[in-house]
Amino acid sequence: MKPSDPPLTKAVVAVVQQAPVWFDRTATLARAVALCQEAAGMGATLVAFPEAFVSGYPFWLFRLTPEEWDVPAELYGRFVDSAVDLSGDDLSPILKAARELGVTVALPVNEVERETSGGTVYNTLVVAGPDGTVLNRHRKLVATNAERMAWAPGDASGLRTFETPLGRVGGLIGFENLMPLARYALIASGETIHLAPTAYGYDAWTAWMRHVAAEHRAWVLSPSVAFRWSDVPADFPHADLMGYDGSDDWGSYEGGSVIVDPWGEVVAGPL
């Protein structure tokens, strides 16, 4: 902060680094509500979750060879069954929690349109306001590499910023944050807080988030997925396709969540 800058308004935000309950929408939403309650109890007014938190990022897609493309049929069925349909009341627990706690919640979900598209799934960032309404729904524009086996491309209707009690917020998912024109759309809309949920946090990702913060002149909140193998259900089909080796370590999913200030300086994390 420079001497000529206006005084800062202090606020507490929470970046969640926690595992979902795989393929279980109800249990994952219950976990999300509990984490929102914990964060609000610590004074947070904005709570951000990692990519595809409800109900799990499809890591197995990156480990398939062409000969194995028929393997994930069982996985994909459970993936779709646990996805969120925003035309119904699937997200009612988190909307109720946001309203009761008076917090803004950024919750990435696997979104499905069951009635209108026959089960098309999108990688979607939903932001709920403190009044319990959905402020924005952004669908990942271009699924990264093997992700295209699970998610359809987004339509950019959610590529915008919106007002919250903390300022104008926008967001991009995972490697969308490397798309200059998508970022420019948010910069041009006056973004002051940038949400960047991801599945992988690592050294290069932290460097990218520092660049995004400095370029946008915005705060960057980047929650990343973290789970131990003990977080994966015993009945998870083909767990070896996620890299499971029988141990209970972090594998390559150890988090890396980070918060960066508008000057590109890391103020929390990478955890």
PDB file of C-alpha atoms in Angstrom:
ATOM      1  CA  MET A   1       0.000   0.000   0.000  1.00  0.00           C
ATOM      2  CA  LYS A   2       1.309   3.436  -0.940  1.00  0.00           C
ATOM      3  CA  PRO A   3       0.844   6.581   1.205  1.00  0.00           C
ATOM      4  CA  SER A   4      -1.397   8.080  -1.490  1.00  0.00           C
ATOM      5  CA  ASP A   5      -3.733   5.069  -1.548  1.00  0.00           C
ATOM      6  CA  PRO A   6      -7.119   5.306   0.215  1.00  0.00           C
ATOM      7  CA  PRO A   7      -7.466   3.533   3.567  1.00  0.00           C
ATOM      8  CA  LEU A   8      -8.122  -0.170   3.333  1.00  0.00           C
ATOM      9  CA  THR A   9     -11.278  -1.762   4.666  1.00  0.00           C
ATOM     10  CA  LYS A  10     -10.283  -4.894   6.528  1.00  0.00           C
ATOM     11  CA  ALA A  11     -12.182  -8.111   6.017  1.00  0.00           C
ATOM     12  CA  VAL A  12     -11.703 -11.780   6.811  1.00  0.00           C
ATOM     13  CA  VAL A  13     -11.975 -14.308   3.991  1.00  0.00           C
ATOM     14  CA  ALA A  14     -11.673 -18.089   4.099  1.00  0.00           C
ATOM     15  CA  VAL A  15     -10.103 -20.363   1.492  1.00  0.00           C
ATOM     16  CA  VAL A  16     -11.157 -23.970   2.088  1.00  0.00           C
ATOM     17  CA  GLN A  17      -8.691 -26.787   1.474  1.00  0.00           C
ATOM     18  CA  GLN A  18     -10.700 -29.904   2.237  1.00  0.00           C
ATOM     19  CA  ALA A  19     -11.796 -33.126   0.559  1.00  0.00           C
ATOM     20  CA  PRO A  20     -15.364 -33.690  -0.627  1.00  0.00           C
ATOM     21  CA  VAL A  21     -17.369 -36.788   0.156  1.00  0.00           C
ATOM     22  CA  TRP A  22     -16.800 -38.492  -3.169  1.00  0.00           C
ATOM     23  CA  PHE A  23     -19.918 -39.068  -5.298  1.00  0.00           C
ATOM     24  CA  ASP A  24     -22.204 -37.984  -2.437  1.00  0.00           C
ATOM     25  CA  ARG A  25     -23.861 -34.617  -3.037  1.00  0.00           C
ATOM     26  CA  THR A  26     -25.856 -34.575   0.203  1.00  0.00           C
ATOM     27  CA  ALA A  27     -22.880 -35.400   2.422  1.00  0.00           C
ATOM     28  CA  THR A  28     -20.559 -33.009   0.571  1.00  0.00           C
ATOM     29  CA  LEU A  29     -23.030 -30.145   0.930  1.00  0.00           C
ATOM     30  CA  ALA A  30     -23.376 -30.942   4.627  1.00  0.00           C
ATOM     31  CA  ARG A  31     -19.584 -30.746   4.910  1.00  0.00           C
ATOM     32  CA  ALA A  32     -19.585 -27.438   3.027  1.00  0.00           C
ATOM     33  CA  VAL A  33     -22.218 -26.010   5.375  1.00  0.00           C
ATOM     34  CA  ALA A  34     -20.168 -27.076   8.418  1.00  0.00           C
ATOM     35  CA  LEU A  35     -17.048 -25.468   6.951  1.00  0.00           C
ATOM     36  CA  CYS A  36     -18.967 -22.256   6.252  1.00  0.00           C
ATOM     37  CA  GLN A  37     -20.155 -22.242   9.851  1.00  0.00           C
ATOM     38  CA  GLU A  38     -16.578 -22.728  11.063  1.00  0.00           C
ATOM     39  CA  ALA A  39     -15.280 -19.947   8.826  1.00  0.00           C
ATOM     40  CA  ALA A  40     -18.082 -17.553   9.807  1.00  0.00           C
ATOM     41  CA  GLY A  41     -17.326 -18.287  13.446  1.00  0.00           C
ATOM     42  CA  MET A  42     -13.799 -16.994  12.782  1.00  0.00           C
ATOM     43  CA  GLY A  43     -15.176 -13.795  11.255  1.00  0.00           C
ATOM     44  CA  ALA A  44     -15.082 -14.685   7.558  1.00  0.00           C
ATOM     45  CA  THR A  45     -17.591 -12.951   5.309  1.00  0.00           C
ATOM     46  CA  LEU A  46     -16.496 -14.754   2.109  1.00  0.00           C
ATOM     47  CA  VAL A  47     -15.828 -18.502   1.922  1.00  0.00           C
ATOM     48  CA  ALA A  48     -14.259 -20.028  -1.212  1.00  0.00           C
ATOM     49  CA  PHE A  49     -14.046 -23.746  -2.047  1.00  0.00           C
ATOM     50  CA  PRO A  50     -11.772 -25.650  -4.507  1.00  0.00           C
ATOM     51  CA  GLU A  51     -12.608 -26.775  -8.042  1.00  0.00           C
ATOM     52  CA  ALA A  52     -15.481 -29.264  -8.452  1.00  0.00           C
ATOM     53  CA  PHE A  53     -15.933 -29.562  -4.685  1.00  0.00           C
ATOM     54  CA  VAL A  54     -19.458 -30.956  -5.143  1.00  0.00           C
ATOM     55  CA  SER A  55     -18.917 -33.846  -5.450  1.00  0.00           C
ATOM     56  CA  GLY A  56     -15.322 -34.371  -6.491  1.00  0.00           C
ATOM     57  CA  TYR A  57     -12.868 -33.564  -9.258  1.00  0.00           C
ATOM     58  CA  PRO A  58     -12.511 -36.428 -11.827  1.00  0.00           C
ATOM     59  CA  PHE A  59      -8.780 -37.046 -11.377  1.00  0.00           C
ATOM     60  CA  TRP A  60      -9.011 -40.470 -12.969  1.00  0.00           C
ATOM     61  CA  LEU A  61      -9.427 -38.984 -16.448  1.00  0.00           C
ATOM     62  CA  PHE A  62      -5.767 -37.986 -16.590  1.00  0.00           C
ATOM     63  CA  ARG A  63      -4.549 -41.528 -15.964  1.00  0.00           C
ATOM     64  CA  LEU A  64      -6.422 -43.333 -18.734  1.00  0.00           C
ATOM     65  CA  THR A  65      -4.840 -44.729 -21.867  1.00  0.00           C
ATOM     66  CA  PRO A  66      -6.946 -45.110 -25.029  1.00  0.00           C
ATOM     67  CA  GLU A  67      -7.340 -48.807 -24.237  1.00  0.00           C
ATOM     68  CA  GLU A  68      -8.939 -47.900 -20.907  1.00  0.00           C
ATOM     69  CA  TRP A  69     -11.566 -45.412 -22.079  1.00  0.00           C
ATOM     70  CA  ASP A  70     -14.322 -47.917 -21.335  1.00  0.00           C
ATOM     71  CA  VAL A  71     -13.188 -48.240 -17.702  1.00  0.00           C
ATOM     72  CA  PRO A  72     -14.692 -45.040 -16.273  1.00  0.00           C
ATOM     73  CA  ALA A  73     -18.279 -45.878 -17.252  1.00  0.00           C
ATOM     74  CA  GLU A  74     -19.076 -46.854 -13.667  1.00  0.00           C
ATOM     75  CA  LEU A  75     -17.195 -43.832 -12.353  1.00  0.00           C
ATOM     76  CA  TYR A  76     -18.990 -41.498 -14.735  1.00  0.00           C
ATOM     77  CA  GLY A  77     -22.397 -42.795 -13.708  1.00  0.00           C
ATOM     78  CA  ARG A  78     -21.731 -41.942 -10.080  1.00  0.00           C
ATOM     79  CA  PHE A  79     -20.135 -38.645 -11.143  1.00  0.00           C
ATOM     80  CA  VAL A  80     -23.339 -37.588 -12.931  1.00  0.00           C
ATOM     81  CA  ASP A  81     -25.657 -38.888 -10.199  1.00  0.00           C
ATOM     82  CA  SER A  82     -23.889 -36.730  -7.585  1.00  0.00           C
ATOM     83  CA  ALA A  83     -23.830 -33.568  -9.733  1.00  0.00           C
ATOM     84  CA  VAL A  84     -25.859 -30.429  -8.983  1.00  0.00           C
ATOM     85  CA  ASP A  85     -28.950 -29.394 -10.959  1.00  0.00           C
ATOM     86  CA  LEU A  86     -29.418 -25.664 -10.455  1.00  0.00           C
ATOM     87  CA  SER A  87     -32.940 -25.775 -11.852  1.00  0.00           C
ATOM     88  CA  GLY A  88     -34.022 -27.607  -8.698  1.00  0.00           C
ATOM     89  CA  ASP A  89     -33.215 -27.286  -5.015  1.00  0.00           C
ATOM     90  CA  ASP A  90     -29.949 -29.252  -4.998  1.00  0.00           C
ATOM     91  CA  LEU A  91     -28.026 -26.285  -3.558  1.00  0.00           C
ATOM     92  CA  SER A  92     -30.650 -25.281  -0.997  1.00  0.00           C
ATOM     93  CA  PRO A  93     -28.475 -26.273   2.013  1.00  0.00           C
ATOM     94  CA  ILE A  94     -25.650 -23.927   1.004  1.00  0.00           C
ATOM     95  CA  LEU A  95     -28.018 -21.110   0.014  1.00  0.00           C
ATOM     96  CA  LYS A  96     -29.727 -21.401   3.395  1.00  0.00           C
ATOM     97  CA  ALA A  97     -26.368 -21.394   5.192  1.00  0.00           C
ATOM     98  CA  ALA A  98     -25.181 -18.309   3.278  1.00  0.00           C
ATOM     99  CA  ARG A  99     -28.361 -16.468   4.294  1.00  0.00           C
ATOM    100  CA  GLU A 100     -28.295 -17.551   7.939  1.00  0.00           C
ATOM    101  CA  LEU A 101     -24.575 -16.828   8.344  1.00  0.00           C
ATOM    102  CA  GLY A 102     -24.590 -13.639   6.270  1.00  0.00           C
ATOM    103  CA  VAL A 103     -21.637 -14.802   4.144  1.00  0.00           C
ATOM    104  CA  THR A 104     -20.812 -14.947   0.447  1.00  0.00           C
ATOM    105  CA  VAL A 105     -19.993 -18.514  -0.647  1.00  0.00           C
ATOM    106  CA  ALA A 106     -18.028 -19.443  -3.781  1.00  0.00           C
ATOM    107  CA  LEU A 107     -18.812 -23.109  -4.391  1.00  0.00           C
ATOM    108  CA  PRO A 108     -17.517 -24.962  -7.488  1.00  0.00           C
ATOM    109  CA  VAL A 109     -19.756 -27.854  -8.522  1.00  0.00           C
ATOM    110  CA  ASN A 110     -20.223 -30.484 -11.178  1.00  0.00           C
ATOM    111  CA  GLU A 111     -23.389 -29.042 -12.710  1.00  0.00           C
ATOM    112  CA  VAL A 112     -25.833 -31.220 -14.625  1.00  0.00           C
ATOM    113  CA  GLU A 113     -28.873 -30.284 -16.699  1.00  0.00           C
ATOM    114  CA  ARG A 114     -31.009 -33.390 -16.304  1.00  0.00           C
ATOM    115  CA  GLU A 115     -34.189 -32.213 -18.013  1.00  0.00           C
ATOM    116  CA  THR A 116     -32.987 -29.971 -20.830  1.00  0.00           C
ATOM    117  CA  SER A 117     -29.811 -31.634 -22.095  1.00  0.00           C
ATOM    118  CA  GLY A 118     -30.054 -35.288 -21.163  1.00  0.00           C
ATOM    119  CA  GLY A 119     -27.347 -35.145 -18.537  1.00  0.00           C
ATOM    120  CA  THR A 120     -24.711 -32.752 -19.894  1.00  0.00           C
ATOM    121  CA  VAL A 121     -22.249 -31.859 -17.112  1.00  0.00           C
ATOM    122  CA  TYR A 122     -20.371 -28.578 -16.702  1.00  0.00           C
ATOM    123  CA  ASN A 123     -17.517 -27.489 -14.455  1.00  0.00           C
ATOM    124  CA  THR A 124     -19.282 -24.602 -12.739  1.00  0.00           C
ATOM    125  CA  LEU A 125     -18.455 -21.943 -10.164  1.00  0.00           C
ATOM    126  CA  VAL A 126     -21.571 -20.894  -8.249  1.00  0.00           C
ATOM    127  CA  VAL A 127     -21.443 -17.839  -6.003  1.00  0.00           C
ATOM    128  CA  ALA A 128     -24.165 -17.408  -3.377  1.00  0.00           C
ATOM    129  CA  GLY A 129     -24.707 -14.029  -1.757  1.00  0.00           C
ATOM    130  CA  PRO A 130     -25.366 -13.341   1.937  1.00  0.00           C
ATOM    131  CA  ASP A 131     -29.064 -13.054   1.119  1.00  0.00           C
ATOM    132  CA  GLY A 132     -29.111 -16.697  -0.013  1.00  0.00           C
ATOM    133  CA  THR A 133     -29.509 -15.993  -3.732  1.00  0.00           C
ATOM    134  CA  VAL A 134     -27.240 -17.129  -6.569  1.00  0.00           C
ATOM    135  CA  LEU A 135     -25.194 -14.102  -7.655  1.00  0.00           C
ATOM    136  CA  ASN A 136     -23.493 -15.820 -10.571  1.00  0.00           C
ATOM    137  CA  ARG A 137     -23.013 -19.137 -12.350  1.00  0.00           C
ATOM    138  CA  HIS A 138     -19.855 -19.414 -14.418  1.00  0.00           C
ATOM    139  CA  ARG A 139     -19.223 -22.530 -16.491  1.00  0.00           C
ATOM    140  CA  LYS A 140     -15.611 -23.310 -17.357  1.00  0.00           C
ATOM    141  CA  LEU A 141     -15.180 -22.116 -20.927  1.00  0.00           C
ATOM    142  CA  VAL A 142     -12.769 -24.787 -22.144  1.00  0.00           C
ATOM    143  CA  ALA A 143     -12.267 -27.960 -20.144  1.00  0.00           C
ATOM    144  CA  THR A 144      -8.559 -28.714 -19.809  1.00  0.00           C
ATOM    145  CA  ASN A 145      -7.212 -31.662 -21.784  1.00  0.00           C
ATOM    146  CA  ALA A 146      -8.784 -34.926 -20.527  1.00  0.00           C
ATOM    147  CA  GLU A 147     -11.437 -32.960 -18.600  1.00  0.00           C
ATOM    148  CA  ARG A 148     -13.356 -32.841 -21.895  1.00  0.00           C
ATOM    149  CA  MET A 149     -14.340 -36.462 -21.292  1.00  0.00           C
ATOM    150  CA  ALA A 150     -16.384 -35.267 -18.297  1.00  0.00           C
ATOM    151  CA  TRP A 151     -17.387 -31.645 -18.906  1.00  0.00           C
ATOM    152  CA  ALA A 152     -18.963 -29.748 -21.783  1.00  0.00           C
ATOM    153  CA  PRO A 153     -17.641 -26.278 -22.731  1.00  0.00           C
ATOM    154  CA  GLY A 154     -19.254 -23.277 -21.086  1.00  0.00           C
ATOM    155  CA  ASP A 155     -21.104 -20.499 -22.894  1.00  0.00           C
ATOM    156  CA  ALA A 156     -19.469 -17.443 -21.240  1.00  0.00           C
ATOM    157  CA  SER A 157     -22.790 -16.143 -19.899  1.00  0.00           C
ATOM    158  CA  GLY A 158     -21.213 -16.070 -16.430  1.00  0.00           C
ATOM    159  CA  LEU A 159     -18.019 -14.338 -17.561  1.00  0.00           C
ATOM    160  CA  ARG A 160     -18.723 -11.173 -15.616  1.00  0.00           C
ATOM    161  CA  THR A 161     -18.249  -9.474 -12.274  1.00  0.00           C
ATOM    162  CA  PHE A 162     -20.928  -8.874  -9.658  1.00  0.00           C
ATOM    163  CA  GLU A 163     -21.347  -6.863  -6.492  1.00  0.00           C
ATOM    164  CA  THR A 164     -20.817  -8.352  -3.033  1.00  0.00           C
ATOM    165  CA  PRO A 165     -20.413  -6.675   0.357  1.00  0.00           C
ATOM    166  CA  LEU A 166     -16.626  -6.934  -0.158  1.00  0.00           C
ATOM    167  CA  GLY A 167     -16.577  -5.398  -3.641  1.00  0.00           C
ATOM    168  CA  ARG A 168     -16.856  -6.540  -7.250  1.00  0.00           C
ATOM    169  CA  VAL A 169     -16.073 -10.237  -7.582  1.00  0.00           C
ATOM    170  CA  GLY A 170     -15.316 -12.370 -10.613  1.00  0.00           C
ATOM    171  CA  GLY A 171     -13.815 -15.781 -11.135  1.00  0.00           C
ATOM    172  CA  LEU A 172     -12.202 -18.283 -13.470  1.00  0.00           C
ATOM    173  CA  ILE A 173     -11.699 -22.005 -12.930  1.00  0.00           C
ATOM    174  CA  GLY A 174      -8.348 -23.773 -13.089  1.00  0.00           C
ATOM    175  CA  PHE A 175      -6.401 -23.215 -16.307  1.00  0.00           C
ATOM    176  CA  GLU A 176      -8.971 -20.662 -17.502  1.00  0.00           C
ATOM    177  CA  ASN A 177      -6.793 -18.302 -15.493  1.00  0.00           C
ATOM    178  CA  LEU A 178      -4.172 -18.651 -18.245  1.00  0.00           C
ATOM    179  CA  MET A 179      -6.608 -17.277 -20.878  1.00  0.00           C
ATOM    180  CA  PRO A 180      -5.728 -13.569 -21.347  1.00  0.00           C
ATOM    181  CA  LEU A 181      -8.998 -12.491 -22.970  1.00  0.00           C
ATOM    182  CA  ALA A 182     -11.119 -14.194 -20.301  1.00  0.00           C
ATOM    183  CA  ARG A 183      -9.120 -12.362 -17.662  1.00  0.00           C
ATOM    184  CA  TYR A 184      -9.453  -9.098 -19.600  1.00  0.00           C
ATOM    185  CA  ALA A 185     -13.238  -9.407 -19.548  1.00  0.00           C
ATOM    186  CA  LEU A 186     -13.117  -9.402 -15.747  1.00  0.00           C
ATOM    187  CA  ILE A 187     -10.490  -6.655 -15.534  1.00  0.00           C
ATOM    188  CA  ALA A 188     -12.642  -4.446 -17.772  1.00  0.00           C
ATOM    189  CA  SER A 189     -15.619  -5.083 -15.483  1.00  0.00           C
ATOM    190  CA  GLY A 190     -13.850  -3.567 -12.481  1.00  0.00           C
ATOM    191  CA  GLU A 191     -13.013  -6.747 -10.601  1.00  0.00           C
ATOM    192  CA  THR A 192     -11.525  -6.221  -7.118  1.00  0.00           C
ATOM    193  CA  ILE A 193     -11.620  -9.835  -5.867  1.00  0.00           C
ATOM    194  CA  HIS A 194     -10.705 -12.684  -8.217  1.00  0.00           C
ATOM    195  CA  LEU A 195     -11.716 -16.270  -7.443  1.00  0.00           C
ATOM    196  CA  ALA A 196      -9.431 -18.951  -8.917  1.00  0.00           C
ATOM    197  CA  PRO A 197     -10.504 -22.392  -7.653  1.00  0.00           C
ATOM    198  CA  THR A 198      -8.265 -25.153  -8.978  1.00  0.00           C
ATOM    199  CA  ALA A 199      -7.521 -28.859  -8.651  1.00  0.00           C
ATOM    200  CA  TYR A 200      -3.727 -28.594  -8.541  1.00  0.00           C
ATOM    201  CA  GLY A 201      -1.735 -26.080  -6.525  1.00  0.00           C
ATOM    202  CA  TYR A 202       2.021 -26.091  -7.125  1.00  0.00           C
ATOM    203  CA  ASP A 203       4.938 -23.675  -7.518  1.00  0.00           C
ATOM    204  CA  ALA A 204       4.074 -22.544 -11.035  1.00  0.00           C
ATOM    205  CA  TRP A 205       0.428 -22.069 -10.026  1.00  0.00           C
ATOM    206  CA  THR A 206       1.448 -19.745  -7.194  1.00  0.00           C
ATOM    207  CA  ALA A 207       3.529 -17.746  -9.686  1.00  0.00           C
ATOM    208  CA  TRP A 208       0.544 -17.502 -12.037  1.00  0.00           C
ATOM    209  CA  MET A 209      -1.712 -16.323  -9.232  1.00  0.00           C
ATOM    210  CA  ARG A 210       0.805 -13.618  -8.345  1.00  0.00           C
ATOM    211  CA  HIS A 211       0.777 -12.484 -11.979  1.00  0.00           C
ATOM    212  CA  VAL A 212      -3.044 -12.488 -12.123  1.00  0.00           C
ATOM    213  CA  ALA A 213      -3.264 -10.429  -8.926  1.00  0.00           C
ATOM    214  CA  ALA A 214      -0.746  -7.846 -10.141  1.00  0.00           C
ATOM    215  CA  GLU A 215      -2.303  -7.635 -13.614  1.00  0.00           C
ATOM    216  CA  HIS A 216      -5.872  -7.351 -12.318  1.00  0.00           C
ATOM    217  CA  ARG A 217      -4.894  -5.182  -9.349  1.00  0.00           C
ATOM    218  CA  ALA A 218      -7.232  -7.444  -7.427  1.00  0.00           C
ATOM    219  CA  TRP A 219      -7.093  -9.793  -4.487  1.00  0.00           C
ATOM    220  CA  VAL A 220      -6.796 -13.406  -5.649  1.00  0.00           C
ATOM    221  CA  LEU A 221      -8.300 -16.301  -3.687  1.00  0.00           C
ATOM    222  CA  SER A 222      -7.207 -19.678  -5.049  1.00  0.00           C
ATOM    223  CA  PRO A 223      -8.525 -22.731  -3.165  1.00  0.00           C
ATOM    224  CA  SER A 224      -6.951 -26.012  -4.277  1.00  0.00           C
ATOM    225  CA  VAL A 225      -8.006 -29.622  -3.773  1.00  0.00           C
ATOM    226  CA  ALA A 226      -6.338 -31.630  -1.012  1.00  0.00           C
ATOM    227  CA  PHE A 227      -7.103 -35.147   0.153  1.00  0.00           C
ATOM    228  CA  ARG A 228      -5.426 -38.176   1.638  1.00  0.00           C
ATOM    229  CA  TRP A 229      -6.179 -41.615   0.266  1.00  0.00           C
ATOM    230  CA  SER A 230      -8.167 -42.315   3.446  1.00  0.00           C
ATOM    231  CA  ASP A 231     -10.629 -39.649   2.219  1.00  0.00           C
ATOM    232  CA  VAL A 232     -11.463 -41.812  -0.806  1.00  0.00           C
ATOM    233  CA  PRO A 233     -14.368 -44.231  -0.116  1.00  0.00           C
ATOM    234  CA  ALA A 234     -13.548 -47.924   0.135  1.00  0.00           C
ATOM    235  CA  ASP A 235     -16.054 -48.666  -2.654  1.00  0.00           C
ATOM    236  CA  PHE A 236     -14.507 -46.137  -5.067  1.00  0.00           C
ATOM    237  CA  PRO A 237     -14.299 -47.995  -8.403  1.00  0.00           C
ATOM    238  CA  HIS A 238     -10.843 -48.290  -9.957  1.00  0.00           C
ATOM    239  CA  ALA A 239      -9.112 -46.217  -7.271  1.00  0.00           C
ATOM    240  CA  ASP A 240      -5.817 -47.081  -8.932  1.00  0.00           C
ATOM    241  CA  LEU A 241      -6.790 -44.744 -11.768  1.00  0.00           C
ATOM    242  CA  MET A 242      -6.418 -41.846  -9.339  1.00  0.00           C
ATOM    243  CA  GLY A 243      -2.917 -43.033  -8.454  1.00  0.00           C
ATOM    244  CA  TYR A 244      -3.798 -44.934  -5.298  1.00  0.00           C
ATOM    245  CA  ASP A 245      -0.854 -47.082  -4.225  1.00  0.00           C
ATOM    246  CA  GLY A 246      -2.166 -48.551  -0.970  1.00  0.00           C
ATOM    247  CA  SER A 247      -0.630 -45.877   1.245  1.00  0.00           C
ATOM    248  CA  ASP A 248      -2.363 -43.078   3.128  1.00  0.00           C
ATOM    249  CA  ASP A 249      -0.245 -40.198   1.916  1.00  0.00           C
ATOM    250  CA  TRP A 250      -1.298 -37.140  -0.055  1.00  0.00           C
ATOM    251  CA  GLY A 251      -0.349 -38.545  -3.438  1.00  0.00           C
ATOM    252  CA  SER A 252      -0.063 -35.478  -5.682  1.00  0.00           C
ATOM    253  CA  TYR A 253      -3.198 -33.871  -4.244  1.00  0.00           C
ATOM    254  CA  GLU A 254      -1.682 -32.031  -1.308  1.00  0.00           C
ATOM    255  CA  GLY A 255      -3.283 -28.629  -1.823  1.00  0.00           C
ATOM    256  CA  GLY A 256      -1.344 -25.448  -2.491  1.00  0.00           C
ATOM    257  CA  SER A 257      -4.138 -22.956  -1.761  1.00  0.00           C
ATOM    258  CA  VAL A 258      -3.013 -19.343  -1.758  1.00  0.00           C
ATOM    259  CA  ILE A 259      -4.234 -15.779  -1.233  1.00  0.00           C
ATOM    260  CA  VAL A 260      -2.439 -12.951  -3.068  1.00  0.00           C
ATOM    261  CA  ASP A 261      -2.796  -9.191  -2.651  1.00  0.00           C
ATOM    262  CA  PRO A 262      -3.271  -6.726  -5.542  1.00  0.00           C
ATOM    263  CA  TRP A 263       0.494  -6.081  -5.692  1.00  0.00           C
ATOM    264  CA  GLY A 264       1.205  -9.753  -6.355  1.00  0.00           C
ATOM    265  CA  GLU A 265       2.448 -10.523  -2.852  1.00  0.00           C
ATOM    266  CA  VAL A 266       1.416 -13.798  -1.215  1.00  0.00           C
ATOM    267  CA  VAL A 267      -0.365 -13.067   2.069  1.00  0.00           C
ATOM    268  CA  ALA A 268      -1.530 -16.613   2.942  1.00  0.00           C
ATOM    269  CA  GLY A 269      -0.224 -19.982   1.813  1.00  0.00           C
ATOM    270  CA  PRO A 270       0.592 -21.807  -0.287  1.00  0.00           C
ATOM    271  CA  LEU A 271      -0.751 -24.341   2.212  1.00  0.00           C
TER     272      LEU A 271
END
